[in-house]
Structure formats: structure tokens, C-alpha cells
mmCIF file of C-alpha atoms (C1' of nucleotides) in Angstrom:
data_model
loop_
_atom_site.group_PDB
_atom_site.id
_atom_site.type_symbol
_atom_site.label_atom_id
_atom_site.label_comp_id
_atom_site.label_asym_id
_atom_site.label_seq_id
_atom_site.Cartn_x
_atom_site.Cartn_y
_atom_site.Cartn_z
ATOM 1 C CA MET A 1 -11.887 -154.395 -14.697
ATOM 2 C CA THR A 2 -10.863 -156.680 -17.514
ATOM 3 C CA ASP A 3 -8.963 -159.911 -17.541
ATOM 4 C CA CYS A 4 -5.480 -159.232 -18.907
ATOM 5 C CA LEU A 5 -5.044 -162.198 -21.209
ATOM 6 C CA THR A 6 -8.565 -162.533 -22.521
ATOM 7 C CA GLY A 7 -9.635 -158.902 -22.493
ATOM 8 C CA CYS A 8 -12.948 -159.990 -20.998
ATOM 9 C CA ALA A 9 -14.949 -157.630 -18.884
ATOM 10 C CA GLU A 10 -17.700 -160.089 -18.065
ATOM 11 C CA SER A 11 -17.650 -162.931 -15.611
ATOM 12 C CA PRO A 12 -17.054 -166.259 -17.337
ATOM 13 C CA GLY A 13 -19.975 -167.802 -15.492
ATOM 14 C CA ASP A 14 -22.415 -165.455 -17.162
ATOM 15 C CA PHE A 15 -21.313 -166.510 -20.649
ATOM 16 C CA ALA A 16 -21.606 -170.192 -19.725
ATOM 17 C CA ALA A 17 -24.991 -169.715 -18.064
ATOM 18 C CA ARG A 18 -26.482 -168.111 -21.163
ATOM 19 C CA LEU A 19 -25.018 -170.812 -23.378
ATOM 20 C CA LEU A 20 -26.329 -173.617 -21.144
ATOM 21 C CA ALA A 21 -29.819 -172.126 -21.018
ATOM 22 C CA TRP A 22 -29.812 -171.923 -24.803
ATOM 23 C CA TYR A 23 -28.481 -175.469 -25.090
ATOM 24 C CA ASP A 24 -31.233 -176.894 -22.885
ATOM 25 C CA ARG A 25 -33.857 -175.496 -25.239
ATOM 26 C CA HIS A 26 -32.195 -175.466 -28.658
ATOM 27 C CA GLY A 27 -29.136 -177.711 -28.548
ATOM 28 C CA ARG A 28 -28.828 -181.140 -30.139
ATOM 29 C CA HIS A 29 -29.461 -183.949 -27.691
ATOM 30 C CA ASP A 30 -30.123 -186.961 -29.907
ATOM 31 C CA LEU A 31 -26.870 -187.488 -31.786
ATOM 32 C CA PRO A 32 -25.748 -191.134 -31.794
ATOM 33 C CA TRP A 33 -22.628 -190.428 -29.730
ATOM 34 C CA GLN A 34 -24.731 -188.670 -27.087
ATOM 35 C CA LYS A 35 -26.365 -191.977 -26.248
ATOM 36 C CA ASP A 36 -24.369 -194.497 -24.244
ATOM 37 C CA VAL A 37 -21.601 -191.926 -23.770
ATOM 38 C CA THR A 38 -18.197 -193.563 -23.390
ATOM 39 C CA PRO A 39 -14.692 -192.249 -23.997
ATOM 40 C CA TYR A 40 -14.416 -194.629 -26.957
ATOM 41 C CA ARG A 41 -17.582 -193.411 -28.651
ATOM 42 C CA VAL A 42 -16.723 -189.780 -27.998
ATOM 43 C CA TRP A 43 -13.236 -190.328 -29.377
ATOM 44 C CA VAL A 44 -14.377 -191.951 -32.620
ATOM 45 C CA SER A 45 -17.053 -189.305 -33.163
ATOM 46 C CA GLU A 46 -14.602 -186.470 -32.524
ATOM 47 C CA ILE A 47 -12.093 -187.824 -35.034
ATOM 48 C CA MET A 48 -14.811 -188.258 -37.659
ATOM 49 C CA LEU A 49 -16.251 -184.813 -36.946
ATOM 50 C CA GLN A 50 -12.869 -183.164 -37.386
ATOM 51 C CA GLN A 51 -13.188 -183.492 -41.098
ATOM 52 C CA THR A 52 -16.866 -183.925 -41.868
ATOM 53 C CA GLN A 53 -20.217 -182.484 -40.885
ATOM 54 C CA VAL A 54 -22.654 -184.190 -38.554
ATOM 55 C CA GLY A 55 -25.133 -185.342 -41.201
ATOM 56 C CA THR A 56 -22.464 -187.148 -43.157
ATOM 57 C CA VAL A 57 -20.757 -188.621 -40.104
ATOM 58 C CA ILE A 58 -23.829 -190.297 -38.589
ATOM 59 C CA PRO A 59 -24.060 -193.291 -40.973
ATOM 60 C CA TYR A 60 -20.280 -193.749 -40.866
ATOM 61 C CA PHE A 61 -20.381 -193.668 -37.063
ATOM 62 C CA GLN A 62 -23.195 -196.237 -36.917
ATOM 63 C CA ARG A 63 -21.411 -198.657 -39.240
ATOM 64 C CA PHE A 64 -18.129 -198.159 -37.415
ATOM 65 C CA MET A 65 -19.695 -198.869 -34.018
ATOM 66 C CA ALA A 66 -21.555 -201.898 -35.309
ATOM 67 C CA ARG A 67 -18.305 -203.415 -36.530
ATOM 68 C CA PHE A 68 -15.931 -202.085 -33.845
ATOM 69 C CA PRO A 69 -18.090 -201.732 -30.720
ATOM 70 C CA ASP A 70 -15.167 -201.106 -28.382
ATOM 71 C CA VAL A 71 -11.480 -200.339 -28.326
ATOM 72 C CA HIS A 72 -10.582 -204.043 -28.176
ATOM 73 C CA ALA A 73 -12.511 -204.806 -31.353
ATOM 74 C CA LEU A 74 -10.831 -201.908 -33.114
ATOM 75 C CA ALA A 75 -7.365 -202.910 -31.938
ATOM 76 C CA ALA A 76 -7.892 -206.494 -33.119
ATOM 77 C CA ALA A 77 -9.051 -205.484 -36.614
ATOM 78 C CA THR A 78 -6.838 -205.272 -39.686
ATOM 79 C CA GLN A 79 -5.908 -201.883 -41.103
ATOM 80 C CA ASP A 80 -7.660 -202.817 -44.336
ATOM 81 C CA GLU A 81 -10.924 -203.316 -42.521
ATOM 82 C CA VAL A 82 -10.603 -200.056 -40.605
ATOM 83 C CA LEU A 83 -9.853 -198.139 -43.800
ATOM 84 C CA HIS A 84 -12.758 -199.867 -45.510
ATOM 85 C CA HIS A 85 -15.065 -198.368 -42.879
ATOM 86 C CA TRP A 86 -13.330 -195.014 -43.371
ATOM 87 C CA SER A 87 -13.659 -195.037 -47.171
ATOM 88 C CA GLY A 88 -15.152 -191.796 -48.396
ATOM 89 C CA LEU A 89 -14.444 -189.810 -45.227
ATOM 90 C CA GLY A 90 -11.064 -188.530 -46.361
ATOM 91 C CA TYR A 91 -7.931 -187.829 -44.337
ATOM 92 C CA TYR A 92 -7.121 -191.509 -44.163
ATOM 93 C CA ALA A 93 -4.146 -190.919 -41.860
ATOM 94 C CA ARG A 94 -6.774 -190.410 -39.174
ATOM 95 C CA GLY A 95 -8.217 -193.832 -39.742
ATOM 96 C CA ARG A 96 -4.749 -195.324 -39.482
ATOM 97 C CA ASN A 97 -3.998 -193.275 -36.353
ATOM 98 C CA LEU A 98 -7.292 -194.339 -34.794
ATOM 99 C CA HIS A 99 -6.317 -197.960 -35.350
ATOM 100 C CA ARG A 100 -2.793 -197.503 -33.959
ATOM 101 C CA ALA A 101 -4.059 -195.588 -30.947
ATOM 102 C CA ALA A 102 -6.552 -198.362 -30.171
ATOM 103 C CA GLN A 103 -3.696 -200.862 -30.148
ATOM 104 C CA GLN A 104 -1.685 -198.624 -27.828
ATOM 105 C CA LEU A 105 -4.673 -198.227 -25.499
ATOM 106 C CA VAL A 106 -4.974 -201.997 -25.274
ATOM 107 C CA ASP A 107 -1.235 -202.584 -24.900
ATOM 108 C CA GLN A 108 -0.483 -199.796 -22.449
ATOM 109 C CA TYR A 109 -3.754 -199.250 -20.588
ATOM 110 C CA GLN A 110 -5.626 -202.577 -20.885
ATOM 111 C CA GLY A 111 -8.138 -200.790 -23.083
ATOM 112 C CA GLN A 112 -9.021 -198.221 -20.410
ATOM 113 C CA PHE A 113 -8.781 -194.577 -21.427
ATOM 114 C CA PRO A 114 -6.369 -192.631 -19.221
ATOM 115 C CA ARG A 115 -7.827 -189.590 -17.496
ATOM 116 C CA GLN A 116 -4.801 -187.371 -17.827
ATOM 117 C CA ARG A 117 -4.988 -185.115 -20.848
ATOM 118 C CA GLN A 118 -1.255 -185.450 -21.520
ATOM 119 C CA ALA A 119 -1.521 -189.237 -21.643
ATOM 120 C CA LEU A 120 -4.249 -189.019 -24.263
ATOM 121 C CA GLU A 121 -2.257 -186.468 -26.241
ATOM 122 C CA ALA A 122 0.587 -188.953 -26.501
ATOM 123 C CA LEU A 123 -1.625 -191.225 -28.626
ATOM 124 C CA PRO A 124 -1.439 -190.861 -32.413
ATOM 125 C CA GLY A 125 -4.106 -188.588 -33.851
ATOM 126 C CA ILE A 126 -5.085 -187.062 -30.494
ATOM 127 C CA GLY A 127 -4.062 -183.476 -29.861
ATOM 128 C CA ARG A 128 -4.960 -181.053 -27.120
ATOM 129 C CA SER A 129 -8.494 -180.319 -28.273
ATOM 130 C CA THR A 130 -9.497 -183.907 -28.980
ATOM 131 C CA ALA A 131 -8.025 -185.070 -25.663
ATOM 132 C CA ALA A 132 -9.962 -182.352 -23.852
ATOM 133 C CA ALA A 133 -13.165 -183.238 -25.716
ATOM 134 C CA ILE A 134 -12.909 -186.889 -24.673
ATOM 135 C CA LEU A 135 -12.367 -185.977 -21.015
ATOM 136 C CA ALA A 136 -14.989 -183.224 -20.905
ATOM 137 C CA LEU A 137 -17.745 -184.943 -22.868
ATOM 138 C CA SER A 138 -17.401 -188.447 -21.439
ATOM 139 C CA GLY A 139 -16.218 -187.632 -17.924
ATOM 140 C CA GLY A 140 -17.235 -184.069 -17.220
ATOM 141 C CA GLN A 141 -13.627 -183.190 -16.465
ATOM 142 C CA HIS A 142 -12.745 -179.516 -16.393
ATOM 143 C CA GLU A 143 -10.998 -179.274 -19.755
ATOM 144 C CA ALA A 144 -11.408 -176.639 -22.452
ATOM 145 C CA ILE A 145 -11.690 -177.568 -26.122
ATOM 146 C CA LEU A 146 -10.888 -175.446 -29.157
ATOM 147 C CA ASP A 147 -12.220 -177.001 -32.326
ATOM 148 C CA GLY A 148 -13.276 -175.148 -35.462
ATOM 149 C CA ASN A 149 -16.710 -174.261 -34.143
ATOM 150 C CA VAL A 150 -15.374 -172.951 -30.859
ATOM 151 C CA LYS A 151 -12.670 -170.945 -32.620
ATOM 152 C CA ARG A 152 -15.303 -169.230 -34.725
ATOM 153 C CA VAL A 153 -17.583 -168.455 -31.767
ATOM 154 C CA LEU A 154 -14.771 -167.057 -29.641
ATOM 155 C CA ALA A 155 -13.042 -165.133 -32.412
ATOM 156 C CA ARG A 156 -16.323 -163.395 -33.119
ATOM 157 C CA HIS A 157 -17.476 -162.875 -29.571
ATOM 158 C CA ARG A 158 -14.222 -161.161 -28.588
ATOM 159 C CA ALA A 159 -13.502 -159.810 -32.119
ATOM 160 C CA VAL A 160 -10.144 -161.574 -32.274
ATOM 161 C CA GLN A 161 -8.402 -160.529 -35.469
ATOM 162 C CA GLY A 162 -5.946 -162.639 -37.448
ATOM 163 C CA TRP A 163 -5.908 -166.134 -38.918
ATOM 164 C CA THR A 164 -6.535 -168.767 -36.240
ATOM 165 C CA GLY A 165 -3.473 -170.657 -37.459
ATOM 166 C CA GLU A 166 -1.159 -167.920 -36.175
ATOM 167 C CA ALA A 167 0.497 -168.786 -32.896
ATOM 168 C CA ALA A 168 -0.510 -165.544 -31.172
ATOM 169 C CA VAL A 169 -4.155 -165.963 -32.210
ATOM 170 C CA GLN A 170 -4.148 -169.584 -31.065
ATOM 171 C CA LYS A 171 -2.779 -168.573 -27.698
ATOM 172 C CA ARG A 172 -5.402 -165.913 -27.233
ATOM 173 C CA LEU A 173 -8.231 -168.261 -28.218
ATOM 174 C CA TRP A 174 -7.014 -171.020 -25.895
ATOM 175 C CA ALA A 175 -6.875 -168.501 -23.046
ATOM 176 C CA LEU A 176 -10.441 -167.454 -23.833
ATOM 177 C CA ALA A 177 -11.614 -171.050 -24.073
ATOM 178 C CA GLU A 178 -10.153 -171.897 -20.669
ATOM 179 C CA TYR A 179 -11.458 -168.714 -19.092
ATOM 180 C CA LEU A 180 -15.022 -169.319 -20.257
ATOM 181 C CA THR A 181 -15.276 -173.046 -19.494
ATOM 182 C CA PRO A 182 -17.368 -173.360 -16.328
ATOM 183 C CA ALA A 183 -16.702 -175.549 -13.313
ATOM 184 C CA GLU A 184 -20.129 -177.193 -13.467
ATOM 185 C CA ARG A 185 -21.887 -178.962 -16.348
ATOM 186 C CA VAL A 186 -18.681 -179.083 -18.377
ATOM 187 C CA ALA A 187 -19.970 -181.780 -20.737
ATOM 188 C CA ASP A 188 -23.125 -179.820 -21.533
ATOM 189 C CA TYR A 189 -21.186 -176.586 -21.929
ATOM 190 C CA THR A 190 -18.740 -178.246 -24.320
ATOM 191 C CA GLN A 191 -21.556 -179.639 -26.427
ATOM 192 C CA ALA A 192 -23.368 -176.298 -26.215
ATOM 193 C CA ILE A 193 -20.572 -174.171 -27.616
ATOM 194 C CA MET A 194 -19.977 -176.669 -30.426
ATOM 195 C CA ASP A 195 -23.703 -176.685 -31.224
ATOM 196 C CA LEU A 196 -23.820 -172.906 -31.225
ATOM 197 C CA GLY A 197 -20.990 -172.785 -33.766
ATOM 198 C CA ALA A 198 -22.558 -175.490 -35.901
ATOM 199 C CA THR A 199 -26.132 -174.201 -35.953
ATOM 200 C CA VAL A 200 -26.151 -170.459 -35.112
ATOM 201 C CA CYS A 201 -22.686 -168.935 -35.329
ATOM 202 C CA THR A 202 -22.097 -170.497 -38.743
ATOM 203 C CA ARG A 203 -19.365 -169.601 -41.167
ATOM 204 C CA GLY A 204 -21.596 -168.272 -43.909
ATOM 205 C CA ARG A 205 -24.577 -166.469 -42.435
ATOM 206 C CA PRO A 206 -24.568 -166.320 -38.639
ATOM 207 C CA ARG A 207 -28.055 -166.137 -37.137
ATOM 208 C CA CYS A 208 -27.219 -163.490 -34.572
ATOM 209 C CA ASP A 209 -30.881 -162.947 -33.732
ATOM 210 C CA ALA A 210 -30.989 -166.499 -32.365
ATOM 211 C CA CYS A 211 -27.707 -166.272 -30.445
ATOM 212 C CA PRO A 212 -27.745 -166.298 -26.633
ATOM 213 C CA VAL A 213 -24.492 -164.320 -26.402
ATOM 214 C CA ALA A 214 -25.193 -161.745 -29.115
ATOM 215 C CA ASP A 215 -25.699 -158.961 -26.555
ATOM 216 C CA ASP A 216 -22.013 -158.594 -25.860
ATOM 217 C CA CYS A 217 -20.621 -160.014 -29.099
ATOM 218 C CA LEU A 218 -17.922 -157.625 -30.261
ATOM 219 C CA ALA A 219 -17.971 -158.819 -33.872
ATOM 220 C CA ARG A 220 -21.674 -158.102 -34.037
ATOM 221 C CA ALA A 221 -21.218 -154.687 -32.447
ATOM 222 C CA GLN A 222 -18.626 -153.851 -35.076
ATOM 223 C CA GLY A 223 -20.393 -155.542 -37.979
ATOM 224 C CA LEU A 224 -17.560 -158.026 -38.409
ATOM 225 C CA GLN A 225 -19.560 -161.267 -38.189
ATOM 226 C CA SER A 226 -18.888 -162.277 -41.757
ATOM 227 C CA SER A 227 -15.229 -161.224 -41.854
ATOM 228 C CA LEU A 228 -14.220 -163.098 -38.693
ATOM 229 C CA PRO A 229 -12.472 -165.357 -38.145
ATOM 230 C CA THR A 230 -9.842 -164.006 -40.517
ATOM 231 C CA PRO A 231 -9.459 -166.523 -43.364
ATOM 232 C CA ARG A 232 -6.211 -168.319 -44.008
ATOM 233 C CA PRO A 233 -3.941 -166.548 -46.475
ATOM 234 C CA ARG A 234 -4.350 -168.470 -49.678
ATOM 235 C CA ARG A 235 -1.812 -169.670 -52.166
ATOM 236 C CA LYS A 236 -2.110 -170.659 -55.753
ATOM 237 C CA GLN A 237 -2.874 -174.308 -56.334
ATOM 238 C CA PRO A 238 -0.596 -176.283 -58.602
ATOM 239 C CA LEU A 239 -1.959 -178.756 -61.134
ATOM 240 C CA ARG A 240 -0.865 -182.376 -61.240
ATOM 241 C CA GLN A 241 -1.549 -184.928 -63.901
ATOM 242 C CA VAL A 242 -2.010 -188.661 -63.551
ATOM 243 C CA CYS A 243 -3.254 -191.509 -65.677
ATOM 244 C CA MET A 244 -5.149 -194.309 -63.898
ATOM 245 C CA LEU A 245 -5.094 -197.734 -65.537
ATOM 246 C CA ILE A 246 -8.352 -199.629 -65.172
ATOM 247 C CA ILE A 247 -7.056 -203.018 -66.145
ATOM 248 C CA GLN A 248 -9.670 -205.613 -66.958
ATOM 249 C CA GLY A 249 -8.502 -209.212 -66.949
ATOM 250 C CA PRO A 250 -10.297 -212.541 -66.743
ATOM 251 C CA GLN A 251 -10.108 -212.455 -62.934
ATOM 252 C CA GLY A 252 -11.486 -208.942 -62.611
ATOM 253 C CA ILE A 253 -9.984 -205.487 -62.213
ATOM 254 C CA LEU A 254 -6.475 -204.938 -60.941
ATOM 255 C CA LEU A 255 -6.064 -202.921 -57.749
ATOM 256 C CA GLU A 256 -2.863 -202.005 -55.970
ATOM 257 C CA GLN A 257 -2.362 -200.917 -52.405
ATOM 258 C CA ARG A 258 -0.859 -197.465 -52.127
ATOM 259 C CA PRO A 259 2.138 -196.659 -49.914
ATOM 260 C CA PRO A 260 1.258 -196.413 -46.204
ATOM 261 C CA THR A 261 1.595 -192.641 -46.003
ATOM 262 C CA GLY A 262 0.961 -189.714 -48.321
ATOM 263 C CA LEU A 263 -1.933 -189.253 -50.684
ATOM 264 C CA TRP A 264 -4.652 -191.876 -50.080
ATOM 265 C CA GLY A 265 -2.114 -193.737 -47.937
ATOM 266 C CA GLY A 266 -2.944 -197.404 -47.342
ATOM 267 C CA LEU A 267 -5.949 -197.308 -49.650
ATOM 268 C CA TRP A 268 -6.357 -199.419 -52.769
ATOM 269 C CA GLY A 269 -6.460 -197.890 -56.210
ATOM 270 C CA PHE A 270 -5.663 -198.343 -59.871
ATOM 271 C CA PRO A 271 -2.071 -198.547 -61.094
ATOM 272 C CA GLU A 272 -0.910 -195.099 -62.138
ATOM 273 C CA VAL A 273 1.349 -193.864 -64.923
ATOM 274 C CA ALA A 274 2.297 -190.353 -65.931
ATOM 275 C CA SER A 275 0.616 -190.383 -69.352
ATOM 276 C CA VAL A 276 -1.578 -192.470 -71.636
ATOM 277 C CA ALA A 277 1.440 -193.273 -73.809
ATOM 278 C CA GLU A 278 2.941 -195.272 -70.962
ATOM 279 C CA ALA A 279 -0.030 -197.603 -70.551
ATOM 280 C CA SER A 280 1.170 -200.329 -72.900
ATOM 281 C CA GLY A 281 4.679 -200.226 -71.568
ATOM 282 C CA TRP A 282 3.410 -200.605 -68.027
ATOM 283 C CA CYS A 283 1.411 -203.704 -68.968
ATOM 284 C CA GLN A 284 4.388 -205.185 -70.760
ATOM 285 C CA ALA A 285 6.680 -204.624 -67.811
ATOM 286 C CA GLN A 286 4.269 -205.461 -64.996
ATOM 287 C CA LEU A 287 1.969 -208.079 -66.493
ATOM 288 C CA GLY A 288 4.233 -209.611 -69.071
ATOM 289 C CA GLY A 289 2.129 -208.863 -72.125
ATOM 290 C CA GLU A 290 0.607 -206.255 -74.394
ATOM 291 C CA PRO A 291 -3.016 -205.315 -73.752
ATOM 292 C CA VAL A 292 -5.640 -206.545 -76.190
ATOM 293 C CA ARG A 293 -6.767 -202.966 -76.529
ATOM 294 C CA HIS A 294 -7.025 -199.792 -74.518
ATOM 295 C CA GLU A 295 -9.312 -196.827 -74.556
ATOM 296 C CA ALA A 296 -8.996 -193.455 -72.820
ATOM 297 C CA MET A 297 -12.027 -192.345 -70.814
ATOM 298 C CA GLU A 298 -13.223 -188.814 -70.150
ATOM 299 C CA PRO A 299 -10.650 -186.980 -68.014
ATOM 300 C CA PHE A 300 -11.817 -185.187 -64.884
ATOM 301 C CA VAL A 301 -10.403 -183.064 -62.083
ATOM 302 C CA HIS A 302 -10.215 -184.036 -58.419
ATOM 303 C CA THR A 303 -9.616 -181.084 -56.113
ATOM 304 C CA PHE A 304 -7.567 -181.176 -52.924
ATOM 305 C CA THR A 305 -6.774 -178.318 -50.588
ATOM 306 C CA HIS A 306 -3.289 -177.808 -51.951
ATOM 307 C CA PHE A 307 -3.476 -178.931 -55.537
ATOM 308 C CA ARG A 308 -5.756 -180.091 -58.291
ATOM 309 C CA LEU A 309 -5.314 -183.496 -59.814
ATOM 310 C CA HIS A 310 -6.151 -184.046 -63.471
ATOM 311 C CA ILE A 311 -7.087 -187.686 -63.815
ATOM 312 C CA THR A 312 -7.141 -189.436 -67.173
ATOM 313 C CA PRO A 313 -8.631 -192.895 -66.751
ATOM 314 C CA VAL A 314 -7.685 -195.502 -69.353
ATOM 315 C CA ARG A 315 -9.514 -198.782 -69.719
ATOM 316 C CA VAL A 316 -7.195 -201.613 -70.588
ATOM 317 C CA TRP A 317 -8.248 -205.134 -71.516
ATOM 318 C CA VAL A 318 -5.694 -207.889 -71.079
ATOM 319 C CA GLN A 319 -5.948 -211.534 -72.065
ATOM 320 C CA ASN A 320 -5.393 -214.352 -69.660
ATOM 321 C CA PRO A 321 -1.830 -213.586 -68.719
ATOM 322 C CA ALA A 322 -1.237 -217.338 -68.193
ATOM 323 C CA GLY A 323 1.246 -217.137 -65.399
ATOM 324 C CA GLY A 324 2.219 -213.624 -66.297
ATOM 325 C CA VAL A 325 -0.022 -212.254 -63.577
ATOM 326 C CA MET A 326 1.931 -211.032 -60.657
ATOM 327 C CA GLU A 327 -0.142 -211.728 -57.587
ATOM 328 C CA ALA A 328 2.314 -209.885 -55.432
ATOM 329 C CA VAL A 329 1.614 -208.573 -51.950
ATOM 330 C CA GLY A 330 -0.322 -205.359 -52.365
ATOM 331 C CA ARG A 331 -1.743 -206.283 -55.759
ATOM 332 C CA VAL A 332 -4.984 -208.079 -56.383
ATOM 333 C CA TRP A 333 -7.638 -208.748 -59.038
ATOM 334 C CA TYR A 334 -11.213 -208.089 -57.978
ATOM 335 C CA LYS A 335 -14.531 -208.806 -59.595
ATOM 336 C CA ASP A 336 -16.675 -207.161 -56.964
ATOM 337 C CA THR A 337 -14.661 -204.429 -55.331
ATOM 338 C CA ALA A 338 -17.582 -203.391 -53.159
ATOM 339 C CA GLN A 339 -17.435 -206.740 -51.397
ATOM 340 C CA ALA A 340 -13.688 -206.824 -51.180
ATOM 341 C CA GLY A 341 -13.686 -204.854 -47.945
ATOM 342 C CA LEU A 342 -10.948 -202.511 -49.065
ATOM 343 C CA GLY A 343 -10.490 -198.797 -48.536
ATOM 344 C CA LEU A 344 -10.983 -196.900 -51.792
ATOM 345 C CA ALA A 345 -10.494 -193.202 -52.509
ATOM 346 C CA ALA A 346 -13.481 -191.247 -53.790
ATOM 347 C CA PRO A 347 -12.385 -191.007 -57.458
ATOM 348 C CA VAL A 348 -11.668 -194.745 -57.521
ATOM 349 C CA THR A 349 -15.148 -195.536 -56.233
ATOM 350 C CA ARG A 350 -16.557 -193.139 -58.813
ATOM 351 C CA LEU A 351 -14.706 -194.820 -61.684
ATOM 352 C CA LEU A 352 -15.618 -198.318 -60.543
ATOM 353 C CA ASN A 353 -19.285 -197.367 -60.366
ATOM 354 C CA GLN A 354 -19.039 -195.748 -63.769
ATOM 355 C CA ILE A 355 -17.546 -198.729 -65.570
ATOM 356 C CA THR A 356 -19.834 -201.188 -63.781
ATOM 357 C CA GLN A 357 -22.781 -199.196 -65.080
ATOM 358 C CA GLU A 358 -21.364 -198.934 -68.607
ATOM 359 C CA ASP A 359 -20.623 -202.634 -68.827
ATOM 360 C CA GLY A 360 -24.081 -203.433 -67.542
ATOM 361 C CA GLU A 361 -25.620 -201.427 -70.368
ATOM 362 C CA ILE A 362 -23.398 -203.007 -72.983
ATOM 363 C CA ASN A 363 -24.302 -206.485 -71.782
ATOM 364 C CA GLY A 364 -27.969 -205.602 -71.610
ATOM 365 C CA SER A 365 -28.079 -206.662 -68.003
ATOM 366 C CA HIS A 366 -28.910 -203.272 -66.611
ATOM 367 C CA GLY A 367 -32.382 -204.482 -65.691
ATOM 368 C CA GLU A 368 -30.976 -206.761 -63.017
ATOM 369 C CA MET A 369 -31.065 -205.360 -59.545
ATOM 370 C CA ARG A 370 -27.559 -205.568 -58.215
ATOM 371 C CA ASN A 371 -28.723 -205.036 -54.662
ATOM 372 C CA ALA A 372 -31.673 -207.364 -54.783
ATOM 373 C CA GLY A 373 -31.866 -209.932 -52.051
ATOM 374 C "C1'" DA B 1 -14.138 -172.783 -57.357
ATOM 375 C "C1'" DA B 2 -12.899 -171.582 -52.697
ATOM 376 C "C1'" DC B 3 -12.896 -173.015 -48.110
ATOM 377 C "C1'" DG B 4 -12.595 -175.386 -43.465
ATOM 378 C "C1'" DC B 5 -11.375 -179.017 -40.439
ATOM 379 C "C1'" DG B 6 -7.173 -181.055 -36.108
ATOM 380 C "C1'" DG B 7 -3.071 -183.127 -35.979
ATOM 381 C "C1'" DG B 8 1.543 -185.169 -37.717
ATOM 382 C "C1'" DG B 9 5.980 -184.476 -39.068
ATOM 383 C "C1'" DG B 10 9.934 -182.427 -41.346
ATOM 384 C "C1'" DA B 11 12.851 -178.214 -41.886
ATOM 385 C "C1'" DT C 1 8.924 -172.956 -33.947
ATOM 386 C "C1'" DC C 2 7.552 -172.632 -38.214
ATOM 387 C "C1'" DC C 3 5.557 -174.573 -42.352
ATOM 388 C "C1'" DC C 4 3.635 -177.935 -45.167
ATOM 389 C "C1'" DC C 5 0.495 -181.862 -45.772
ATOM 390 C "C1'" DA C 6 -4.082 -184.074 -46.360
ATOM 391 C "C1'" DG C 7 -9.631 -185.348 -48.997
ATOM 392 C "C1'" DC C 8 -13.859 -184.775 -48.585
ATOM 393 C "C1'" DG C 9 -18.574 -181.947 -48.364
ATOM 394 C "C1'" DT C 10 -20.393 -177.444 -48.354
ATOM 395 C "C1'" DT C 11 -21.206 -173.000 -50.031
#
DNA sequence: AACGCGGGGGA
DNA sequence: TCCCCAGCGTT
């Protein structure tokens, strides 16, 4: 007898029991968010882990918790400070959503996390899986999750064909996830299936010999481990071109805040023009004067999922603009951008480090330890 | 150089 | 209900 929707012949409890036994011996039990488990800590870790692997997330999580120990601290912070702690993680909309959701939790729920999944899903940045993860991991509630690791484990174990982004595949996987989630030890089971996906049932080379559910894994039986889950159909990536102006004035380097949404939304970066030829004109129009000189740096490529960005950095030196400086909202001159507490995109950080190093060598001050003291 | 990750939002 | 968007690290 098989279950109609899931196609499972086995009892769900058997799958969970094998996973839990494996988890007790081989799972991860010392991750920072597994200590002092609260909905807030689970939430922040889940959002960070959506886009980044555990090893990278840990230091970000520690710094974030040190600065924003609870939902009230996060709600009371400025967006700039939240994005500063998110700098380098990518997907900055999630940092902004985290901040907004914290404010809604304080405003609508006095900072207490609601226990209804639908209420959590109404918060920005929290969908079905993240809501379920918060409730299951921090409260042991009977909720099924379906993150990337779980999708991979289930698609393989039941040999589910098709890209997991397709509606029919999603539906099937959610049905499987709910069917297999046990009534007892839900938090451990949830962590167990994520751990299995992260450490054994990996994307590249699954270690089937170490898998507690390999016996009845249909992908393994059919030799499909490495071809499932079916990859997303891929499209050709367009190229975009941009010229970043690294403008050096007496007060430091000019940074502008980007629009609140879109690419690197809310972060700070260099002024941009379409081509090197427009650099002088931009300075004339925006700073009220010609640059003393400018010099193109080595161009490089920054790759996104959907396009590749060719970046040509140009160093521009301007004289004391003597009142010509426009200290408008969203524009600022910084000497030490690392201390400014601003969110910076990865290529901006890279360029700032690069020119700091170059200038240090030119000035012969490279022997000084910047971090000393 | 390709790929994955969960959710938001517009068509 | 599609379909597109986003930014890094990993492989």
C-alpha cells in the first residue's frame, strides 16, 4: 500500500527514526544558534543561512547577536547599522526585511513571536519554510520545513524528477516533507534532515555509504544521485558595464547611498557613470569643478546570478571644492570607511582595500600596522 | 564559470 | 499563477 500523494510505501516514522538515530551520533550539536535557542536567534540564523553556508555565517551571527541581542534591539537600530552588520553576506533585501519585521514584531506583538505559522508568514522576509523552521526549532511545534537541503534529500530519496522551482514539484516535495515529519522530537528531526543535506546528501558528491536512509533511496537505486534534483533551466547571462568613480578629496572619499531597493539597495557605494569619458562631466555637474586629474584602474568583472557586471574603476582627485561640495542627504566623504559603520557591497570593499594599500605603499607608510592597538 | 539559496513583487 | 530579481561562496 502506498500513500497516494507522496508515493511512499514506508511508514513515515521509520524514516524519522533512522534520521534521528543518525543525528544523535553524527549531527551537529554545537552551532551558535543551537545554544540558548529562542525564536529570535533561530530566525536570524535561518535568514543568514538561506544565502550562505554555515562556516561563513557563524562570525556574522556572533557579531549580529552581540550588537542586536534581541528583537527590541534590532527594531531600535538604524537601517544603516543593520546593513553594516550584513555587509558581505549579499541579498541585502533580507537585511532590510529582517529590520522591518523586527519593528512589526515590536509594534504588533510586543516583541513576542506569534505561534501561528500564518502570522509569521505575514512578516516581511518570512515565508512558509522559514516560519515553520522558527516554530519547529525553537518550540518543537509540528511544522514541516522545505529548505534547499531538505529539497535535495527528499527529491533524491523519492527520485522526484523536475526542477524544484516548478509548482508541481514543489507541491510534491511539500507533501513529502509533511508526511515524513514526526510527531515527536520535531526540533531534532528538523535539524537532522538539514544536517543530512549539508554534510552527507550534498550537491556535489553525496556520501551514500554514510547515509541512514540509503537503503530505500530511490535515486541511489537508480544511480541518479548526481542528477537529482533536476537543475534549473539556465539562460544566457547578459553583460552590463559601469564605471565607478573613486573620488578623493581633502575630506576623504565620496560615497553615495544607493536607492532603497534593487541592486545593493540601501548600501553605500561610489558614484557611477556609464563610461570613463563621463567622469569629468560628472564632477563638473555634481561637485562644481574639474578634477585635478583622473586615472582609470584595472577593470574587473563581478558576477551575479542573472548578469555579469564589468566594472571600470576610475580614481579621481579633486581639489578643495570650497563650498562646491554637496553634502546632501545620502552623500558623504569618508576617510576611514571601515569605521563609518555603513553597508558596503563586496566590490566596493575590495576597491577601498586596494586603494588604501596602494596609497600606503606610495606614502611609504606600509610598515605601520593599521590594526595595532 | 556555473550554480544554489528563500522570498518579494510585478505582469 | 507565473516569472523575474538578487549577491555572495563554493565547486
